[in-house]
Coordinates of C-alpha atoms and ligand atoms in Angstrom, one line a residue:
Chain H
M1 CA 28.1 -148.2 45.1
A2 CA 24.7 -149.3 46.4
V3 CA 26.4 -151.5 49.3
V4 CA 28.6 -148.7 50.3
T5 CA 25.7 -146.6 50.9
R6 CA 23.9 -149.0 52.8
D7 CA 26.8 -149.8 55.0
G8 CA 27.1 -146.1 55.6
E9 CA 23.7 -146.0 56.9
A10 CA 23.9 -149.0 59.1
A11 CA 26.9 -147.5 60.6
G12 CA 24.8 -144.2 61.1
P13 CA 22.1 -145.6 63.5
A14 CA 24.5 -147.6 65.7
A15 CA 26.6 -144.3 66.4
G16 CA 23.3 -142.6 66.9
T17 CA 22.1 -145.0 69.6
S18 CA 25.3 -144.9 71.5
R19 CA 25.6 -141.3 71.7
P20 CA 22.2 -140.3 73.2
A21 CA 22.9 -143.1 75.9
A22 CA 26.1 -141.2 76.9
V23 CA 24.2 -137.8 76.7
S24 CA 21.5 -139.1 79.0
R25 CA 23.8 -140.7 81.4
F26 CA 25.8 -137.4 81.6
Y27 CA 22.5 -135.6 82.2
T28 CA 21.4 -137.9 85.0
G29 CA 24.9 -137.4 86.6
M30 CA 24.1 -133.5 86.3
L31 CA 20.8 -133.7 87.7
N32 CA 22.0 -135.6 90.7
L33 CA 24.7 -133.1 91.1
E34 CA 21.9 -130.4 90.8
W35 CA 20.1 -132.2 93.5
L36 CA 23.0 -132.4 95.8
T37 CA 23.7 -128.9 95.6
K38 CA 20.1 -128.2 96.4
A39 CA 20.3 -130.4 99.3
W40 CA 23.6 -128.6 100.4
W41 CA 21.8 -125.2 100.4
T42 CA 18.9 -126.5 102.5
I43 CA 21.1 -127.8 105.0
L44 CA 23.2 -124.5 105.1
S45 CA 20.2 -122.5 105.3
I46 CA 18.7 -124.5 108.4
S47 CA 22.2 -124.7 110.1
L48 CA 22.5 -121.0 109.8
F49 CA 19.3 -120.4 111.6
A50 CA 20.1 -123.3 114.1
G51 CA 23.5 -121.9 114.6
I52 CA 22.7 -118.2 115.3
W53 CA 20.1 -119.7 117.9
E54 CA 22.9 -121.9 119.6
L55 CA 25.1 -118.9 119.6
C56 CA 22.7 -116.7 121.4
W57 CA 22.2 -119.7 123.9
A58 CA 26.1 -119.9 124.3
F59 CA 26.4 -116.1 125.0
G60 CA 23.5 -116.5 127.5
W61 CA 21.3 -114.2 125.6
A62 CA 18.6 -116.9 125.0
D63 CA 17.1 -118.3 128.4
P64 CA 17.1 -122.2 127.8
K65 CA 14.0 -122.5 129.8
L66 CA 12.0 -120.1 127.6
L67 CA 14.0 -120.4 124.2
P68 CA 15.8 -123.8 124.6
P69 CA 18.1 -124.0 121.5
P70 CA 18.0 -127.2 119.1
H71 CA 20.5 -129.6 120.8
I72 CA 18.4 -129.3 123.9
F73 CA 14.8 -129.7 122.4
L74 CA 15.9 -132.2 119.8
G75 CA 18.5 -133.9 122.2
N76 CA 16.2 -136.0 124.2
L77 CA 13.7 -138.0 121.7
A78 CA 12.6 -140.6 124.3
E79 CA 11.8 -137.8 126.8
Q80 CA 9.7 -135.7 124.2
G81 CA 8.1 -138.8 122.7
K82 CA 6.5 -139.5 125.9
F83 CA 4.0 -136.7 125.4
F84 CA 3.0 -138.0 121.9
N85 CA 0.1 -140.2 121.6
T86 CA -1.6 -139.7 124.8
A87 CA -4.5 -141.4 123.9
T88 CA -3.7 -144.9 125.4
R89 CA -1.6 -143.7 128.0
W90 CA -4.2 -142.0 130.2
Q91 CA -6.8 -144.7 130.0
V92 CA -7.6 -146.2 133.1
G93 CA -5.5 -149.4 134.0
Q94 CA -2.8 -148.4 131.6
A95 CA 0.5 -148.3 133.3
M96 CA 2.6 -145.1 132.6
N97 CA 5.1 -147.1 130.9
A98 CA 3.0 -149.3 128.9
G99 CA 1.7 -148.5 125.4
P100 CA 3.9 -147.5 122.2
S101 CA 7.5 -146.6 122.6
A102 CA 8.6 -142.8 122.1
F103 CA 9.2 -143.2 118.5
E104 CA 6.1 -145.1 117.8
S105 CA 4.1 -142.2 119.6
V106 CA 5.7 -139.7 117.6
M107 CA 4.9 -141.7 114.4
I108 CA 1.3 -142.3 115.1
T109 CA 0.5 -138.6 116.0
V110 CA 2.1 -137.2 112.9
G111 CA 0.2 -139.8 111.0
A112 CA -3.0 -138.8 112.5
T113 CA -2.3 -135.2 112.0
T114 CA -1.1 -135.7 108.3
A115 CA -3.9 -137.9 107.6
R116 CA -6.2 -135.1 108.8
V117 CA -4.5 -132.5 106.6
F118 CA -4.6 -134.6 103.4
V119 CA -8.3 -135.6 104.0
G120 CA -9.1 -132.0 104.6
L121 CA -7.1 -130.7 101.7
A122 CA -8.6 -133.2 99.2
M123 CA -12.2 -132.6 100.3
A124 CA -11.6 -128.8 100.1
S125 CA -10.2 -129.1 96.7
V126 CA -12.7 -131.3 95.1
L127 CA -15.6 -129.3 96.6
A128 CA -14.0 -125.8 95.7
I129 CA -12.9 -126.8 92.1
G130 CA -16.5 -128.3 91.5
M131 CA -18.1 -125.3 93.0
G132 CA -15.9 -122.9 90.9
V133 CA -16.7 -124.7 87.8
L134 CA -20.3 -124.8 88.5
I135 CA -20.4 -121.1 89.3
R136 CA -18.9 -120.2 85.8
Y137 CA -21.0 -122.9 84.0
Y138 CA -24.4 -122.2 85.3
H139 CA -25.0 -118.2 85.3
F140 CA -27.8 -118.5 88.1
F141 CA -25.5 -120.5 90.2
D142 CA -23.2 -117.6 90.1
K143 CA -25.7 -115.1 91.2
L144 CA -27.2 -117.6 93.9
V145 CA -23.7 -118.6 95.6
L146 CA -21.1 -116.2 95.0
P147 CA -22.3 -113.6 97.4
T148 CA -22.4 -115.9 100.1
I149 CA -19.0 -117.5 99.2
T150 CA -17.3 -113.9 99.3
L151 CA -19.1 -113.2 102.5
L152 CA -17.9 -116.0 104.3
S153 CA -14.3 -116.2 102.9
P154 CA -12.7 -113.6 105.1
V155 CA -14.0 -115.4 108.2
S156 CA -11.1 -116.6 110.4
P157 CA -10.9 -120.3 111.0
I158 CA -10.8 -119.6 114.7
A159 CA -14.4 -118.4 114.3
W160 CA -15.4 -121.7 112.9
L161 CA -13.8 -123.6 115.8
P162 CA -17.0 -123.7 118.0
V163 CA -19.3 -124.2 114.9
A164 CA -17.0 -127.4 114.4
I165 CA -17.6 -128.6 118.0
F166 CA -21.3 -128.1 118.0
L167 CA -21.6 -129.9 114.8
F168 CA -19.2 -132.8 115.2
G169 CA -18.3 -133.1 118.9
I170 CA -15.0 -134.1 119.2
G171 CA -12.8 -136.3 117.3
N172 CA -11.4 -136.6 113.7
A173 CA -14.6 -134.9 112.0
P174 CA -14.4 -131.4 113.6
A175 CA -10.5 -131.3 112.7
I176 CA -11.3 -131.9 109.2
F177 CA -14.2 -129.9 109.0
M178 CA -12.0 -127.1 110.1
V179 CA -9.6 -127.7 107.5
V180 CA -12.0 -128.0 104.7
V181 CA -14.1 -124.9 105.9
A182 CA -10.9 -122.7 106.2
L183 CA -9.8 -123.5 102.7
F184 CA -12.9 -124.1 100.7
F185 CA -14.1 -120.4 100.3
H186 CA -10.7 -119.2 99.1
M187 CA -10.2 -122.2 96.8
V188 CA -13.6 -121.5 95.2
L189 CA -12.8 -117.7 94.7
A190 CA -9.4 -118.8 93.2
T191 CA -10.9 -121.2 90.7
V192 CA -13.2 -118.5 89.6
A193 CA -10.4 -116.2 89.0
Q194 CA -8.4 -118.8 87.1
I195 CA -11.2 -119.8 84.8
D196 CA -11.6 -116.0 84.1
G197 CA -8.1 -116.0 83.3
V198 CA -8.1 -118.4 80.7
S199 CA -7.3 -116.7 77.1
P200 CA -10.4 -116.1 75.2
N201 CA -8.5 -117.2 72.2
F202 CA -8.3 -120.7 73.3
I203 CA -12.3 -120.7 74.0
N204 CA -12.6 -119.3 70.5
V205 CA -10.5 -121.9 68.9
A206 CA -12.8 -124.6 70.5
R207 CA -16.0 -122.7 69.5
T208 CA -15.0 -122.6 65.9
M209 CA -14.2 -126.4 66.0
G210 CA -17.8 -126.8 66.9
A211 CA -17.2 -127.7 70.6
S212 CA -20.1 -127.7 73.0
K213 CA -20.1 -125.7 76.1
R214 CA -19.5 -128.9 78.1
Q215 CA -16.5 -129.9 75.7
I216 CA -15.3 -126.3 76.1
Y217 CA -15.0 -126.8 79.8
G218 CA -13.6 -130.4 79.8
R219 CA -11.3 -130.0 77.3
V220 CA -10.0 -126.4 77.3
I221 CA -10.9 -124.8 80.6
V222 CA -9.7 -127.4 83.0
P223 CA -6.4 -128.1 81.3
A224 CA -5.8 -124.5 81.0
I225 CA -6.5 -123.6 84.6
L226 CA -4.5 -126.8 85.8
P227 CA -1.2 -124.8 86.4
G228 CA -2.9 -122.3 88.5
M229 CA -5.0 -124.7 90.5
L230 CA -1.8 -126.8 91.4
Q231 CA -0.2 -123.5 92.6
V232 CA -3.4 -122.8 94.5
L233 CA -3.1 -126.2 96.1
R234 CA 0.4 -125.8 97.2
L235 CA -0.3 -122.6 99.0
N236 CA -3.4 -124.1 100.7
L237 CA -1.4 -127.1 101.9
F238 CA 0.4 -124.6 104.2
G239 CA -3.0 -123.4 105.2
A240 CA -4.0 -126.7 106.0
W241 CA -1.2 -127.5 108.1
M242 CA -1.8 -124.1 110.2
V243 CA -5.3 -124.8 110.6
V244 CA -5.3 -128.4 111.7
L245 CA -3.1 -127.5 114.7
V246 CA -6.0 -125.1 116.0
A247 CA -8.5 -127.8 115.5
E248 CA -6.7 -130.6 117.2
S249 CA -6.1 -128.2 120.1
T250 CA -9.7 -128.7 120.9
G251 CA -9.3 -132.4 121.7
V252 CA -9.2 -135.1 119.1
G253 CA -7.5 -138.0 121.0
Y254 CA -4.1 -137.4 119.6
G255 CA -2.5 -135.1 117.1
M256 CA 0.2 -132.5 116.9
G257 CA -2.1 -129.6 118.1
Q258 CA -3.0 -131.5 121.2
V259 CA 0.7 -131.9 121.8
I260 CA 1.3 -128.2 121.4
M261 CA -1.7 -127.3 123.9
L262 CA -0.4 -129.6 126.6
A263 CA 3.1 -128.2 126.2
R264 CA 1.5 -124.8 126.8
N265 CA -0.4 -126.1 129.9
T266 CA 2.5 -127.8 131.3
F267 CA 4.9 -124.8 130.4
N268 CA 7.3 -127.0 128.3
P269 CA 9.1 -124.9 125.9
S270 CA 11.3 -127.8 124.7
L271 CA 8.3 -129.6 123.6
V272 CA 6.9 -126.9 121.6
F273 CA 9.9 -126.4 119.8
F274 CA 10.3 -130.0 119.1
T275 CA 6.7 -130.1 117.6
I276 CA 7.4 -126.8 115.7
A277 CA 10.4 -128.7 114.2
V278 CA 8.5 -131.9 113.2
I279 CA 5.8 -129.6 111.5
G280 CA 8.4 -127.7 109.7
V281 CA 10.0 -131.1 108.2
L282 CA 6.7 -132.3 107.2
G283 CA 5.5 -129.3 105.5
F284 CA 8.9 -129.0 103.8
A285 CA 8.5 -132.8 102.5
F286 CA 5.0 -132.4 101.5
D287 CA 5.6 -129.2 99.5
W288 CA 8.7 -131.1 97.7
L289 CA 6.3 -134.1 96.9
L290 CA 3.7 -131.5 95.4
R291 CA 6.1 -129.7 93.6
Q292 CA 7.5 -133.0 91.8
A293 CA 4.0 -133.9 91.0
Q294 CA 3.4 -130.4 89.4
R295 CA 6.6 -130.8 87.4
R296 CA 5.3 -134.3 85.9
I297 CA 1.9 -133.1 85.3
L298 CA 2.7 -129.6 83.9
Y299 CA 5.5 -130.5 81.5
W300 CA 4.4 -127.6 79.0
L301 CA 5.0 -124.7 81.4
P302 CA 8.0 -122.4 80.4
D303 CA 10.8 -122.3 83.2
T304 CA 10.6 -118.7 84.2
K305 CA 12.4 -119.4 87.5
E306 CA 15.5 -120.3 85.5
K307 CA 15.3 -117.0 83.4
L308 CA 14.8 -114.9 86.2
R309 CA 17.9 -116.5 88.0
G310 CA 19.9 -115.7 84.8
L311 CA 19.3 -111.9 84.9
Chain L
M1 CA -45.0 -109.0 61.6
A2 CA -46.9 -111.4 63.6
F3 CA -43.8 -113.1 64.8
D4 CA -40.2 -112.9 64.5
A5 CA -39.2 -115.2 61.7
P6 CA -35.3 -115.7 61.5
P7 CA -34.4 -113.6 58.4
T8 CA -33.3 -115.4 55.3
F9 CA -31.3 -114.8 52.5
S10 CA -31.9 -116.3 49.2
S11 CA -28.2 -116.0 47.9
K12 CA -26.2 -119.3 48.2
D13 CA -22.9 -117.2 48.4
A14 CA -20.4 -118.2 50.8
V15 CA -20.4 -115.1 52.8
V16 CA -23.3 -112.2 52.6
C17 CA -22.7 -109.0 54.6
R18 CA -25.5 -106.5 54.7
G19 CA -24.8 -103.0 56.6
V20 CA -22.7 -105.0 58.9
G21 CA -21.1 -103.0 61.8
K22 CA -19.6 -103.8 65.2
T23 CA -19.0 -101.3 68.1
W24 CA -17.0 -102.9 70.8
A25 CA -18.4 -102.3 74.4
A26 CA -21.5 -100.9 73.1
G27 CA -23.4 -98.9 75.6
T28 CA -20.6 -98.3 77.9
R29 CA -18.1 -95.3 78.0
R30 CA -15.4 -97.2 76.4
A31 CA -17.8 -97.9 73.3
H32 CA -15.6 -97.9 70.3
N33 CA -17.0 -98.1 66.8
A34 CA -14.6 -100.6 64.9
L35 CA -16.6 -101.3 61.7
T36 CA -19.7 -99.8 59.9
G37 CA -21.7 -100.4 56.9
I38 CA -20.1 -103.3 55.5
D39 CA -21.7 -104.7 52.3
L40 CA -19.9 -107.7 50.8
D41 CA -20.5 -110.8 48.8
V42 CA -18.1 -113.6 48.6
A43 CA -18.7 -116.4 45.9
P44 CA -18.0 -119.9 46.8
G45 CA -14.6 -120.8 45.9
E46 CA -13.5 -117.1 45.9
F47 CA -10.4 -115.8 47.2
V48 CA -10.9 -112.3 49.0
V49 CA -8.1 -110.4 50.7
F50 CA -8.7 -107.9 53.1
L51 CA -6.3 -104.9 53.1
G52 CA -6.3 -101.8 55.4
P53 CA -4.5 -99.6 58.2
S54 CA -3.7 -101.3 61.3
G55 CA -6.8 -101.0 63.7
C56 CA -9.5 -100.7 60.9
G57 CA -11.4 -103.7 61.9
K58 CA -10.2 -106.3 59.7
S59 CA -10.0 -108.7 62.5
T60 CA -13.0 -107.8 63.9
L61 CA -14.9 -108.5 60.4
L62 CA -13.5 -112.0 60.5
Y63 CA -14.6 -112.5 64.1
L64 CA -18.1 -111.4 62.9
I65 CA -18.0 -113.8 59.9
A66 CA -16.8 -116.7 62.1
G67 CA -19.7 -116.0 64.4
L68 CA -17.5 -115.5 67.5
E69 CA -18.8 -112.1 67.9
D70 CA -22.4 -110.6 67.4
A71 CA -22.7 -107.7 64.9
T72 CA -24.2 -104.6 66.4
E73 CA -25.5 -103.4 62.9
G74 CA -26.8 -105.4 60.0
Q75 CA -26.7 -109.1 59.3
L76 CA -24.5 -111.9 58.0
W77 CA -25.4 -114.9 56.0
S78 CA -23.2 -118.1 55.0
F79 CA -24.7 -120.3 52.3
G80 CA -28.1 -118.8 52.8
D81 CA -27.9 -119.5 56.7
L82 CA -28.0 -116.7 59.2
V83 CA -24.7 -116.4 60.9
D84 CA -25.1 -116.4 64.9
T85 CA -22.8 -119.0 66.3
P86 CA -19.4 -120.5 65.2
S87 CA -19.6 -123.4 62.9
P88 CA -16.9 -125.8 61.8
E89 CA -17.7 -124.9 58.2
R90 CA -15.9 -121.5 58.9
S91 CA -12.5 -122.0 60.3
L92 CA -10.7 -119.1 61.7
I93 CA -6.9 -118.8 61.8
F94 CA -6.2 -116.3 64.6
Q95 CA -3.7 -113.4 64.3
E96 CA -2.0 -114.6 67.7
T97 CA -0.9 -118.0 68.4
S98 CA -3.6 -120.2 69.8
L99 CA -2.3 -123.6 70.0
F100 CA -3.1 -125.4 73.1
P101 CA 0.2 -125.9 75.0
W102 CA -0.9 -129.1 77.0
L103 CA -1.5 -131.1 73.6
T104 CA 1.1 -132.2 71.1
V105 CA 1.2 -130.9 67.8
W106 CA -0.7 -133.6 66.1
E107 CA -3.3 -133.6 68.9
N108 CA -3.7 -129.8 68.3
V109 CA -4.3 -130.5 64.7
S110 CA -6.8 -133.2 65.1
F111 CA -8.5 -131.3 68.0
G112 CA -11.8 -130.5 66.0
L113 CA -12.0 -134.4 65.0
S114 CA -11.8 -135.3 68.7
I115 CA -14.5 -132.9 69.3
R116 CA -16.7 -134.9 66.8
G117 CA -15.6 -138.2 68.6
A118 CA -13.5 -139.6 65.9
G119 CA -11.0 -142.3 66.9
K120 CA -7.3 -142.1 67.5
E121 CA -6.3 -144.0 64.3
E122 CA -8.4 -141.6 62.0
R123 CA -7.3 -138.4 64.0
R124 CA -3.4 -139.0 63.8
S125 CA -3.7 -139.9 60.0
V126 CA -5.8 -136.8 59.2
A127 CA -3.4 -134.7 61.5
A128 CA -0.2 -136.7 59.8
E129 CA -1.8 -135.4 56.1
A130 CA -2.5 -131.8 57.2
L131 CA 0.9 -131.5 58.9
Q132 CA 2.7 -133.1 55.7
R133 CA 1.0 -130.2 53.8
V134 CA 2.4 -127.5 55.8
G135 CA 5.7 -129.4 55.7
L136 CA 5.8 -130.2 59.7
K137 CA 5.1 -133.9 59.8
A138 CA 8.3 -134.5 61.4
A139 CA 7.3 -132.3 64.4
M140 CA 4.1 -134.4 65.0
D141 CA 4.9 -135.4 68.5
K142 CA 6.5 -132.1 69.7
R143 CA 4.8 -129.6 71.9
P144 CA 3.9 -126.2 70.5
D145 CA 6.5 -124.5 72.8
E146 CA 9.2 -126.4 71.1
L147 CA 8.5 -124.8 67.8
S148 CA 9.3 -121.4 66.4
G149 CA 6.8 -118.8 65.9
G150 CA 6.3 -119.3 62.2
M151 CA 6.1 -123.3 62.7
R152 CA 3.2 -122.6 65.1
Q153 CA 1.6 -120.6 62.7
R154 CA 1.9 -123.3 60.0
V155 CA 0.6 -125.8 62.7
A156 CA -2.4 -123.4 63.2
V157 CA -3.0 -123.7 59.5
A158 CA -2.9 -127.5 59.3
R159 CA -5.5 -127.4 62.1
A160 CA -7.9 -125.2 60.3
L161 CA -7.4 -127.4 57.1
A162 CA -8.1 -130.7 59.1
M163 CA -11.6 -129.3 59.6
R164 CA -12.3 -129.2 55.7
P165 CA -14.0 -125.8 56.1
K166 CA -16.1 -124.4 53.4
V167 CA -15.1 -120.9 54.1
L168 CA -11.3 -120.4 55.4
L169 CA -10.8 -117.2 57.4
M170 CA -7.2 -116.3 57.8
D171 CA -6.0 -113.4 59.7
E172 CA -2.3 -112.6 58.8
P173 CA -1.4 -116.2 59.0
F174 CA 2.2 -115.7 57.4
A175 CA 3.1 -112.4 59.1
A176 CA 5.7 -114.3 61.1
L177 CA 7.4 -116.1 58.4
D178 CA 10.5 -115.3 56.3
V179 CA 10.2 -114.4 52.7
Q180 CA 10.9 -117.6 51.3
T181 CA 8.7 -119.7 53.6
R182 CA 6.1 -117.2 52.9
A183 CA 6.3 -117.8 49.2
R184 CA 6.1 -121.8 49.7
M185 CA 3.2 -121.3 52.1
Q186 CA 1.1 -119.1 49.6
D187 CA 1.8 -121.6 46.9
F188 CA 0.8 -124.3 49.3
L189 CA -2.5 -122.3 50.2
L190 CA -3.2 -121.7 46.4
D191 CA -2.9 -125.7 46.0
V192 CA -5.3 -126.2 49.1
W193 CA -7.7 -123.5 47.7
R194 CA -8.2 -125.1 44.5
D195 CA -8.3 -128.5 45.7
S196 CA -10.9 -128.0 48.3
G197 CA -13.0 -125.4 46.7
A198 CA -13.3 -123.4 49.8
S199 CA -13.8 -119.6 49.9
V200 CA -10.9 -117.9 51.5
L201 CA -11.0 -114.5 53.3
F202 CA -7.3 -113.5 54.0
V203 CA -6.0 -110.6 55.8
T204 CA -2.9 -109.3 55.1
H205 CA -0.6 -106.0 55.5
H206 CA 1.6 -107.1 52.4
I207 CA 0.6 -105.7 49.0
D208 CA 2.8 -108.3 47.2
E209 CA 0.9 -111.0 49.0
A210 CA -2.5 -109.4 48.2
V211 CA -1.6 -109.5 44.4
A212 CA -0.2 -112.8 44.4
L213 CA -3.3 -114.6 46.1
A214 CA -6.5 -112.6 45.5
D215 CA -9.5 -112.5 43.1
R216 CA -10.6 -109.3 44.7
V217 CA -8.8 -107.2 47.2
V218 CA -11.2 -105.3 49.7
V219 CA -9.3 -102.0 50.8
F220 CA -10.6 -100.6 53.9
T221 CA -10.8 -97.0 55.3
S222 CA -9.4 -96.4 58.7
R223 CA -11.8 -95.9 61.8
P224 CA -14.4 -96.7 61.9
G225 CA -13.6 -99.3 59.0
R226 CA -15.7 -99.0 56.0
I227 CA -15.0 -100.6 52.4
K228 CA -13.0 -97.8 50.5
T229 CA -13.1 -99.8 47.2
I230 CA -12.6 -103.5 45.9
V231 CA -10.0 -103.9 43.5
P232 CA -10.3 -107.1 41.1
I233 CA -7.1 -109.0 40.3
D234 CA -7.7 -110.3 36.9
L235 CA -4.3 -111.9 36.4
P236 CA -4.2 -115.4 34.9
R237 CA -3.3 -118.0 37.3
P238 CA -0.6 -119.1 38.0
R239 CA 0.6 -115.6 38.4
N240 CA 3.6 -114.1 36.8
L241 CA 4.1 -111.4 39.7
F242 CA 6.9 -109.4 37.6
S243 CA 4.5 -108.8 34.8
R244 CA 3.7 -105.0 34.1
E245 CA 0.0 -105.7 35.0
A246 CA 0.8 -107.0 38.4
E247 CA 3.2 -104.0 39.0
E248 CA 0.5 -101.6 38.3
L249 CA -1.8 -103.2 40.6
R250 CA 0.7 -103.1 43.4
I251 CA 1.1 -99.2 42.6
R252 CA -2.6 -98.8 42.7
L253 CA -3.0 -100.6 46.1
T254 CA -0.2 -98.8 47.5
D255 CA -1.7 -95.7 46.9
L256 CA -5.0 -96.6 48.3
L257 CA -3.5 -97.9 51.2
R258 CA -1.0 -95.0 51.8
D259 CA -4.0 -92.5 51.9
E260 CA -5.7 -94.3 54.4
V261 CA -2.8 -94.8 56.8
D262 CA -1.8 -91.1 56.4
R263 CA -5.5 -90.2 57.2
A264 CA -5.3 -92.6 60.3
F265 CA -2.2 -91.0 61.6
A266 CA -3.5 -87.6 60.8
E267 CA -6.4 -88.2 62.9
Q268 CA -4.4 -89.6 65.9
E269 CA -2.4 -86.4 65.9
A270 CA -5.5 -84.4 66.1
L271 CA -6.9 -86.3 68.9
A272 CA -3.6 -85.9 70.7
V273 CA -3.8 -82.3 70.3
T274 CA -7.4 -81.9 71.7
A275 CA -6.6 -84.4 74.4
Ligands
ATP1 N1 -12.1 -107.3 72.1 C1 -12.1 -106.1 71.7 N2 -12.6 -105.3 72.8 C2 -12.8 -103.7 72.6 N3 -12.1 -103.2 71.3 C3 -11.6 -104.0 70.3 C4 -11.6 -105.6 70.8 N4 -10.9 -106.1 69.5 C5 -10.8 -105.1 68.9 N5 -11.0 -103.7 69.3 C6 -10.8 -102.4 68.7 O1 -11.5 -102.3 67.4 C7 -10.8 -101.9 66.4 C8 -10.2 -102.9 65.3 O2 -9.5 -104.0 65.8 P1 -9.1 -105.2 64.7 O3 -8.3 -105.9 65.7 O4 -10.3 -105.5 64.0 O5 -8.1 -104.3 63.9 P2 -7.3 -104.9 62.5 O6 -7.7 -104.3 61.4 O7 -7.4 -106.4 62.6 O8 -5.8 -104.3 63.0 P3 -4.4 -105.0 62.7 O9 -4.1 -105.1 61.3 O10 -3.5 -104.3 63.3 O11 -4.4 -106.4 63.1 C9 -9.4 -101.5 67.3 O12 -9.6 -99.9 67.5 C10 -9.4 -102.1 68.5 O13 -9.0 -101.3 69.4
MG2 MG1 -6.0 -107.9 63.2

């Protein structure tokens, strides 16, 4: 009898291991499929938009000199690339055709702008979250700085542009300063709002367990506001992309904003749309990355989106 | 008085309330007198059940005893000390679920220990023991959102027990459970109570539950909450809940409660008419 039972048990786990493996393989397949459909929808959405534009051109409604359709402004990468990374080209003693190739120029410019966006966003986040937590942690700090922050937060980034130049001249510093100053005040207010939205029950639980003020902030409030803060970060990523172009148009050596400015001054609509396309793709890619990070970090959030879709 | 000495109370009772009252949002237009004139002594190791119509201030009183809210009238003591802040000696199990969604079940249960700086080994073993008692040891590594409402409430019970409190405050902890699970949880709670020697203050709407658990049942009036009567339950333990005495107690408590609920509804209707 005993032997039979033991055999039965031995067979059990063996069957158990093969099945989850099959199930998980099935799921990976499903996930890939989901990914593919998502990609298809993205392509469809963009094609539809581009297609309408191309049709307008084909019917002669859109003047190719003012609104060149995608096949024109994307058609000649080498030509467009010439206008990127102007930094080395205009230097004395440089031949017109020396320096990096068109593709390299685009990459250098894109890299420079992206770096400014990220440094600015990171600095703004750290400063703003720190400030928001301090405001709620120390009551006197709240009274001391919150009025000023509220006062400054509606100021348009354009208004900061001269300040950036007075303080930092030209180069990377004013562009990054612009990104930081454009995001900082909103992000402080958003952090404070997130903290105020934490369920009082969570705080009460920690208090009854004898948690100190510091422990309540570190172990309850910070994890509780994390989902909201990542959302804030995502929205501000777009904000950073918008501001950086304004900042770069003033002269930073090279950057996407500078290219747009050049296109405007030389009346080159193709170059404008080409730059817009590049920015769009970059923004999309980074938003996707941030969403992935959000999914990893915030594993505990309920999937409301799925529920809404099922309605 | 020359100086404001902290008031002391000589009694070493687990909980002492003297003239305790609470007005929410005091001094504003939305002021609401939830509780007034509460005098109550709870002996160490005593099991006291609060019974009263919805909204009469039972949860409010537990908050005051836990030290989470300040009384606007009167004072409270616990083991001779004035209650003015929360303490790990008085654990409160909340009416709503209050597990941290970012921690696993066992991390939730051992949250109080991690506050004290206990190591992972110790925390895990204490959590395992506490979860064992509520029959959820298998769910240790799950996240709260993977559990049912009743399971979450049992985890909250385990979390309170892991603190080894001297006073256990429970706000309708078994309200979400089915009859069988509830009966098991009641037995388990009585075991824990006997082993730990803690005083338990337990809110419920179920008269059966009150008769099954309590040494004394405190019946509240509706708004503002006052103590209407205190009914001692002198049934020997383990209790035969089908005895004639138990039945009589249930009838008596039902009558007491019905009067209050009727009064509460009558008041509400009167308010609706004048408004
Ligand atoms: N945080 C709060 N702020 C303002 N008023 C409150 C607050 N909490 C409770 N109250 C009010 O105090 C009164 C008593 O509430 P309490 O939660 O103590 O009732 P309860 O007896 O526990 O009711 P139930 O049995 O429905 O849980 C209610 O009228 C409620 O509106
Ligand atoms: Mg209540």
